[in-house]
Amino acid sequence: MSRVLKRMSLISRLLVVISIGLLVSSVVAELYGAKLSTEFSRNVPANPQLASLLAIAALTSEGRVEVTVEGADNVYYLKVAGDPFLLAQQFRSLRLNVSNVRSNLDLRAGVSFTSIQVESNPFLVQALSLLGNVIPITEKRENVSRISERIRSDASLLIIAVRDTPGQIKYDIKYRIEEYDRLSAPQTLIASFLMIALAVAYEYYRRANNKTS
């Protein structure tokens, strides 16, 4: 490889080196760098006495989240400002019995998902309205509710789901980072191939000119 590069012009060598560097950096970014999107699913039990809450917090990035909630009879959501890890404490301050707090943190996407079970009572939505504007989901198809919201890095999206009978509630979440982008793996391969092809074409042109001169 080194012998081949020595025979090439400086411009061609630069193109080859840049193309290799681009491929290496793309692999490193894909394995260890920030993710542009992430997905998460969770099934939680619920009943008339136990409501399910799901908090989605953008920790280091801003993005858009799309959530489908399946199996709930009523679904509400609100945006909560402040530290997402203090939500359970805030619920307790509203005299809500909190249990089964489970968190998942996706460091590369900069987002956390926390499911919480809260004692369901007629005043639950009213109590949560003290944290923000509670919005009910009035449209759903085949017992599936959908939410699409943008989340700032200093806020959380809080979803409240309740059932009239005992059963499971399923959450499917897709989160995509906004205001940040990079070349995808196919785009990187194409860019690297084009630079190598340009280097080969330039070398062919240069050597053809040298023979005729």
C-alpha atoms as a printed R data frame, in Angstrom:
    type eleno elety resid chain resno       x      y       z
1   ATOM     1    CA   MET     A     1   0.000  0.000   0.000
2   ATOM     2    CA   SER     A     2   2.812  2.410   0.907
3   ATOM     3    CA   ARG     A     3   4.592  1.694  -2.412
4   ATOM     4    CA   VAL     A     4   1.413  2.452  -4.333
5   ATOM     5    CA   LEU     A     5   0.947  5.730  -2.457
6   ATOM     6    CA   LYS     A     6   4.559  6.791  -3.119
7   ATOM     7    CA   ARG     A     7   3.984  6.492  -6.853
8   ATOM     8    CA   MET     A     8   0.906  8.681  -6.672
9   ATOM     9    CA   SER     A     9   0.802 12.463  -6.775
10  ATOM    10    CA   LEU     A    10   0.257 14.506  -3.624
11  ATOM    11    CA   ILE     A    11  -3.345 15.290  -4.599
12  ATOM    12    CA   SER     A    12  -4.180 11.622  -5.180
13  ATOM    13    CA   ARG     A    13  -2.527 10.594  -1.917
14  ATOM    14    CA   LEU     A    14  -4.541 13.200  -0.028
15  ATOM    15    CA   LEU     A    15  -7.775 11.945  -1.577
16  ATOM    16    CA   VAL     A    16  -6.972  8.330  -0.616
17  ATOM    17    CA   VAL     A    17  -5.945  9.263   2.941
18  ATOM    18    CA   ILE     A    18  -9.070 11.401   3.423
19  ATOM    19    CA   SER     A    19 -11.316  8.612   2.130
20  ATOM    20    CA   ILE     A    20  -9.727  6.088   4.524
21  ATOM    21    CA   GLY     A    21  -9.990  8.549   7.418
22  ATOM    22    CA   LEU     A    22 -13.636  9.151   6.575
23  ATOM    23    CA   LEU     A    23 -14.366  5.415   6.687
24  ATOM    24    CA   VAL     A    24 -12.539  4.953   9.998
25  ATOM    25    CA   SER     A    25 -14.255  7.934  11.629
26  ATOM    26    CA   SER     A    26 -17.630  6.683  10.394
27  ATOM    27    CA   VAL     A    27 -17.067  3.256  11.978
28  ATOM    28    CA   VAL     A    28 -15.947  4.837  15.264
29  ATOM    29    CA   ALA     A    29 -18.946  7.189  15.285
30  ATOM    30    CA   GLU     A    30 -21.313  4.313  14.528
31  ATOM    31    CA   LEU     A    31 -19.919  2.181  17.360
32  ATOM    32    CA   TYR     A    32 -19.178  4.792  20.029
33  ATOM    33    CA   GLY     A    33 -20.510  8.188  18.936
34  ATOM    34    CA   ALA     A    34 -23.841  9.861  19.515
35  ATOM    35    CA   LYS     A    35 -26.847  8.038  18.077
36  ATOM    36    CA   LEU     A    36 -29.243  9.946  15.870
37  ATOM    37    CA   SER     A    37 -32.213  7.895  17.041
38  ATOM    38    CA   THR     A    38 -33.230  5.181  19.458
39  ATOM    39    CA   GLU     A    39 -36.231  2.951  20.152
40  ATOM    40    CA   PHE     A    40 -37.650  1.572  23.367
41  ATOM    41    CA   SER     A    41 -40.541 -0.712  24.336
42  ATOM    42    CA   ARG     A    42 -42.046 -1.646  27.668
43  ATOM    43    CA   ASN     A    43 -45.043 -3.596  28.964
44  ATOM    44    CA   VAL     A    44 -46.415 -2.582  32.371
45  ATOM    45    CA   PRO     A    45 -49.366 -3.888  34.418
46  ATOM    46    CA   ALA     A    46 -52.234 -1.542  35.247
47  ATOM    47    CA   ASN     A    47 -55.658 -1.752  36.852
48  ATOM    48    CA   PRO     A    48 -58.371  0.630  38.097
49  ATOM    49    CA   GLN     A    49 -56.353  1.196  41.290
50  ATOM    50    CA   LEU     A    50 -52.931  1.506  39.627
51  ATOM    51    CA   ALA     A    51 -52.102  3.965  36.848
52  ATOM    52    CA   SER     A    52 -49.022  3.787  34.621
53  ATOM    53    CA   LEU     A    53 -46.781  6.808  34.109
54  ATOM    54    CA   LEU     A    54 -43.948  7.016  31.599
55  ATOM    55    CA   ALA     A    55 -41.413  9.848  31.648
56  ATOM    56    CA   ILE     A    56 -39.218 10.518  28.606
57  ATOM    57    CA   ALA     A    57 -36.415 12.985  29.277
58  ATOM    58    CA   ALA     A    58 -33.968 14.520  26.804
59  ATOM    59    CA   LEU     A    59 -30.813 14.826  28.900
60  ATOM    60    CA   THR     A    60 -28.111 16.137  26.562
61  ATOM    61    CA   SER     A    61 -29.980 16.735  23.322
62  ATOM    62    CA   GLU     A    62 -33.239 18.012  21.941
63  ATOM    63    CA   GLY     A    63 -35.399 15.790  19.824
64  ATOM    64    CA   ARG     A    64 -38.785 14.545  18.749
65  ATOM    65    CA   VAL     A    65 -40.438 11.562  20.371
66  ATOM    66    CA   GLU     A    66 -43.225  9.438  18.938
67  ATOM    67    CA   VAL     A    67 -45.076  7.179  21.363
68  ATOM    68    CA   THR     A    68 -47.791  4.590  20.804
69  ATOM    69    CA   VAL     A    69 -49.740  3.455  23.863
70  ATOM    70    CA   GLU     A    70 -51.663  0.205  23.499
71  ATOM    71    CA   GLY     A    71 -54.165 -1.251  25.951
72  ATOM    72    CA   ALA     A    72 -55.076  1.908  27.885
73  ATOM    73    CA   ASP     A    73 -58.631  3.188  28.225
74  ATOM    74    CA   ASN     A    74 -57.546  6.763  28.906
75  ATOM    75    CA   VAL     A    75 -54.259  8.469  28.039
76  ATOM    76    CA   TYR     A    76 -52.991 11.930  29.020
77  ATOM    77    CA   TYR     A    77 -49.673 13.696  28.624
78  ATOM    78    CA   LEU     A    78 -47.906 16.839  29.792
79  ATOM    79    CA   LYS     A    79 -44.492 18.439  29.632
80  ATOM    80    CA   VAL     A    80 -42.636 18.776  32.905
81  ATOM    81    CA   ALA     A    81 -39.719 21.171  33.376
82  ATOM    82    CA   GLY     A    82 -36.745 20.449  35.598
83  ATOM    83    CA   ASP     A    83 -34.723 17.412  36.592
84  ATOM    84    CA   PRO     A    84 -36.466 14.245  35.298
85  ATOM    85    CA   PHE     A    85 -34.939 12.126  38.072
86  ATOM    86    CA   LEU     A    86 -36.910 14.092  40.671
87  ATOM    87    CA   LEU     A    87 -40.304 13.199  39.191
88  ATOM    88    CA   ALA     A    88 -41.002 10.405  41.666
89  ATOM    89    CA   GLN     A    89 -40.221 12.801  44.503
90  ATOM    90    CA   GLN     A    90 -42.576 15.378  42.985
91  ATOM    91    CA   PHE     A    91 -45.359 12.780  42.798
92  ATOM    92    CA   ARG     A    92 -44.883 11.937  46.447
93  ATOM    93    CA   SER     A    93 -45.107 15.622  47.310
94  ATOM    94    CA   LEU     A    94 -48.551 15.568  45.658
95  ATOM    95    CA   ARG     A    95 -49.464 12.735  48.066
96  ATOM    96    CA   LEU     A    96 -49.451 10.117  45.314
97  ATOM    97    CA   ASN     A    97 -48.331  6.595  46.243
98  ATOM    98    CA   VAL     A    98 -45.444  5.712  43.916
99  ATOM    99    CA   SER     A    99 -44.147  2.179  43.233
100 ATOM   100    CA   ASN     A   100 -42.150  0.146  40.707
101 ATOM   101    CA   VAL     A   101 -39.877  2.914  39.427
102 ATOM   102    CA   ARG     A   102 -37.830  1.518  36.501
103 ATOM   103    CA   SER     A   103 -35.394  3.600  34.465
104 ATOM   104    CA   ASN     A   104 -33.457  3.000  31.259
105 ATOM   105    CA   LEU     A   105 -30.741  5.425  30.184
106 ATOM   106    CA   ASP     A   106 -29.472  5.612  26.605
107 ATOM   107    CA   LEU     A   107 -26.255  7.605  26.968
108 ATOM   108    CA   ARG     A   108 -25.409  7.687  23.266
109 ATOM   109    CA   ALA     A   109 -28.821  9.143  22.382
110 ATOM   110    CA   GLY     A   110 -28.917 11.363  25.485
111 ATOM   111    CA   VAL     A   111 -32.389 10.274  26.574
112 ATOM   112    CA   SER     A   112 -33.884  8.385  29.537
113 ATOM   113    CA   PHE     A   113 -37.101  6.382  29.884
114 ATOM   114    CA   THR     A   114 -38.664  5.946  33.328
115 ATOM   115    CA   SER     A   115 -41.838  3.992  34.055
116 ATOM   116    CA   ILE     A   116 -43.657  4.602  37.327
117 ATOM   117    CA   GLN     A   117 -46.782  3.085  38.829
118 ATOM   118    CA   VAL     A   118 -48.979  5.475  40.784
119 ATOM   119    CA   GLU     A   119 -52.103  4.959  42.855
120 ATOM   120    CA   SER     A   120 -55.021  5.772  40.577
121 ATOM   121    CA   ASN     A   121 -57.794  7.918  42.028
122 ATOM   122    CA   PRO     A   122 -60.332 10.462  40.729
123 ATOM   123    CA   PHE     A   123 -57.936 13.288  41.608
124 ATOM   124    CA   LEU     A   124 -54.874 11.891  39.807
125 ATOM   125    CA   VAL     A   125 -55.121 14.082  36.696
126 ATOM   126    CA   GLN     A   126 -56.024 17.095  38.805
127 ATOM   127    CA   ALA     A   127 -52.972 16.532  40.991
128 ATOM   128    CA   LEU     A   128 -50.661 16.156  37.978
129 ATOM   129    CA   SER     A   129 -52.057 19.369  36.502
130 ATOM   130    CA   LEU     A   130 -50.081 21.153  39.216
131 ATOM   131    CA   LEU     A   131 -46.928 20.128  37.325
132 ATOM   132    CA   GLY     A   132 -48.117 21.355  33.920
133 ATOM   133    CA   ASN     A   133 -50.896 21.462  31.350
134 ATOM   134    CA   VAL     A   134 -52.423 17.963  31.133
135 ATOM   135    CA   ILE     A   135 -53.604 17.105  27.603
136 ATOM   136    CA   PRO     A   136 -56.020 14.185  27.067
137 ATOM   137    CA   ILE     A   137 -55.726 11.970  23.989
138 ATOM   138    CA   THR     A   138 -59.212 11.959  22.509
139 ATOM   139    CA   GLU     A   139 -58.434 10.177  19.221
140 ATOM   140    CA   LYS     A   140 -57.304  6.553  19.138
141 ATOM   141    CA   ARG     A   141 -57.636  3.645  16.750
142 ATOM   142    CA   GLU     A   142 -58.025  0.013  17.765
143 ATOM   143    CA   ASN     A   143 -57.263  0.881  21.386
144 ATOM   144    CA   VAL     A   144 -53.965  2.524  20.381
145 ATOM   145    CA   SER     A   145 -53.140  6.149  21.248
146 ATOM   146    CA   ARG     A   146 -50.348  8.091  19.558
147 ATOM   147    CA   ILE     A   147 -48.338 11.045  20.804
148 ATOM   148    CA   SER     A   148 -45.758 13.070  18.880
149 ATOM   149    CA   GLU     A   149 -43.967 15.869  20.707
150 ATOM   150    CA   ARG     A   150 -40.691 17.756  20.671
151 ATOM   151    CA   ILE     A   151 -38.699 17.648  23.916
152 ATOM   152    CA   ARG     A   152 -36.181 20.252  25.033
153 ATOM   153    CA   SER     A   153 -33.067 19.272  26.963
154 ATOM   154    CA   ASP     A   154 -34.476 20.818  30.155
155 ATOM   155    CA   ALA     A   155 -37.864 19.067  30.076
156 ATOM   156    CA   SER     A   156 -39.578 15.683  30.185
157 ATOM   157    CA   LEU     A   157 -42.637 14.303  28.448
158 ATOM   158    CA   LEU     A   158 -44.894 12.607  30.987
159 ATOM   159    CA   ILE     A   159 -47.533 10.131  29.790
160 ATOM   160    CA   ILE     A   160 -50.338  8.921  32.061
161 ATOM   161    CA   ALA     A   161 -52.210  5.764  31.049
162 ATOM   162    CA   VAL     A   162 -55.064  4.130  32.975
163 ATOM   163    CA   ARG     A   163 -57.191  1.025  32.508
164 ATOM   164    CA   ASP     A   164 -60.751  0.330  33.630
165 ATOM   165    CA   THR     A   165 -59.930 -3.381  34.018
166 ATOM   166    CA   PRO     A   166 -56.723 -5.232  35.006
167 ATOM   167    CA   GLY     A   167 -54.336 -5.817  32.121
168 ATOM   168    CA   GLN     A   168 -51.161 -4.755  30.326
169 ATOM   169    CA   ILE     A   169 -50.242 -1.402  28.815
170 ATOM   170    CA   LYS     A   170 -47.618 -1.430  26.079
171 ATOM   171    CA   TYR     A   171 -45.413  1.544  25.185
172 ATOM   172    CA   ASP     A   172 -43.483  1.774  21.902
173 ATOM   173    CA   ILE     A   173 -41.206  4.808  21.714
174 ATOM   174    CA   LYS     A   174 -39.129  6.275  18.898
175 ATOM   175    CA   TYR     A   175 -36.828  9.179  19.700
176 ATOM   176    CA   ARG     A   176 -34.842 11.134  17.124
177 ATOM   177    CA   ILE     A   177 -32.286 13.837  17.874
178 ATOM   178    CA   GLU     A   178 -32.853 17.177  16.160
179 ATOM   179    CA   GLU     A   179 -30.346 19.875  15.159
180 ATOM   180    CA   TYR     A   180 -27.579 17.262  14.831
181 ATOM   181    CA   ASP     A   181 -26.716 15.097  11.873
182 ATOM   182    CA   ARG     A   182 -23.889 13.154  10.289
183 ATOM   183    CA   LEU     A   183 -23.299 11.047   7.209
184 ATOM   184    CA   SER     A   184 -24.910  7.633   7.334
185 ATOM   185    CA   ALA     A   185 -22.842  4.509   6.629
186 ATOM   186    CA   PRO     A   186 -24.050  4.245   2.982
187 ATOM   187    CA   GLN     A   187 -23.368  7.959   2.431
188 ATOM   188    CA   THR     A   188 -19.858  7.568   3.877
189 ATOM   189    CA   LEU     A   189 -19.132  4.598   1.600
190 ATOM   190    CA   ILE     A   190 -20.306  6.529  -1.448
191 ATOM   191    CA   ALA     A   191 -18.219  9.602  -0.519
192 ATOM   192    CA   SER     A   192 -15.100  7.448   0.077
193 ATOM   193    CA   PHE     A   193 -15.619  5.559  -3.194
194 ATOM   194    CA   LEU     A   194 -15.991  8.817  -5.119
195 ATOM   195    CA   MET     A   195 -12.762 10.218  -3.652
196 ATOM   196    CA   ILE     A   196 -10.829  7.049  -4.517
197 ATOM   197    CA   ALA     A   197 -12.350  7.027  -8.013
198 ATOM   198    CA   LEU     A   198 -11.327 10.674  -8.405
199 ATOM   199    CA   ALA     A   199  -7.787  9.840  -7.290
200 ATOM   200    CA   VAL     A   200  -7.587  6.952  -9.785
201 ATOM   201    CA   ALA     A   201  -8.957  9.128 -12.600
202 ATOM   202    CA   TYR     A   202  -6.497 11.912 -11.781
203 ATOM   203    CA   GLU     A   203  -3.576  9.470 -11.756
204 ATOM   204    CA   TYR     A   204  -4.629  8.028 -15.099
205 ATOM   205    CA   TYR     A   205  -4.922 11.514 -16.581
206 ATOM   206    CA   ARG     A   206  -1.558 12.609 -15.123
207 ATOM   207    CA   ARG     A   207   0.328  9.565 -16.370
208 ATOM   208    CA   ALA     A   208  -1.314  9.754 -19.802
209 ATOM   209    CA   ASN     A   209  -0.140 13.383 -20.104
210 ATOM   210    CA   ASN     A   210   3.379 12.428 -18.985
211 ATOM   211    CA   LYS     A   211   3.614  9.788 -21.728
212 ATOM   212    CA   THR     A   212   2.531 12.192 -24.468
213 ATOM   213    CA   SER     A   213   4.888 14.968 -23.324
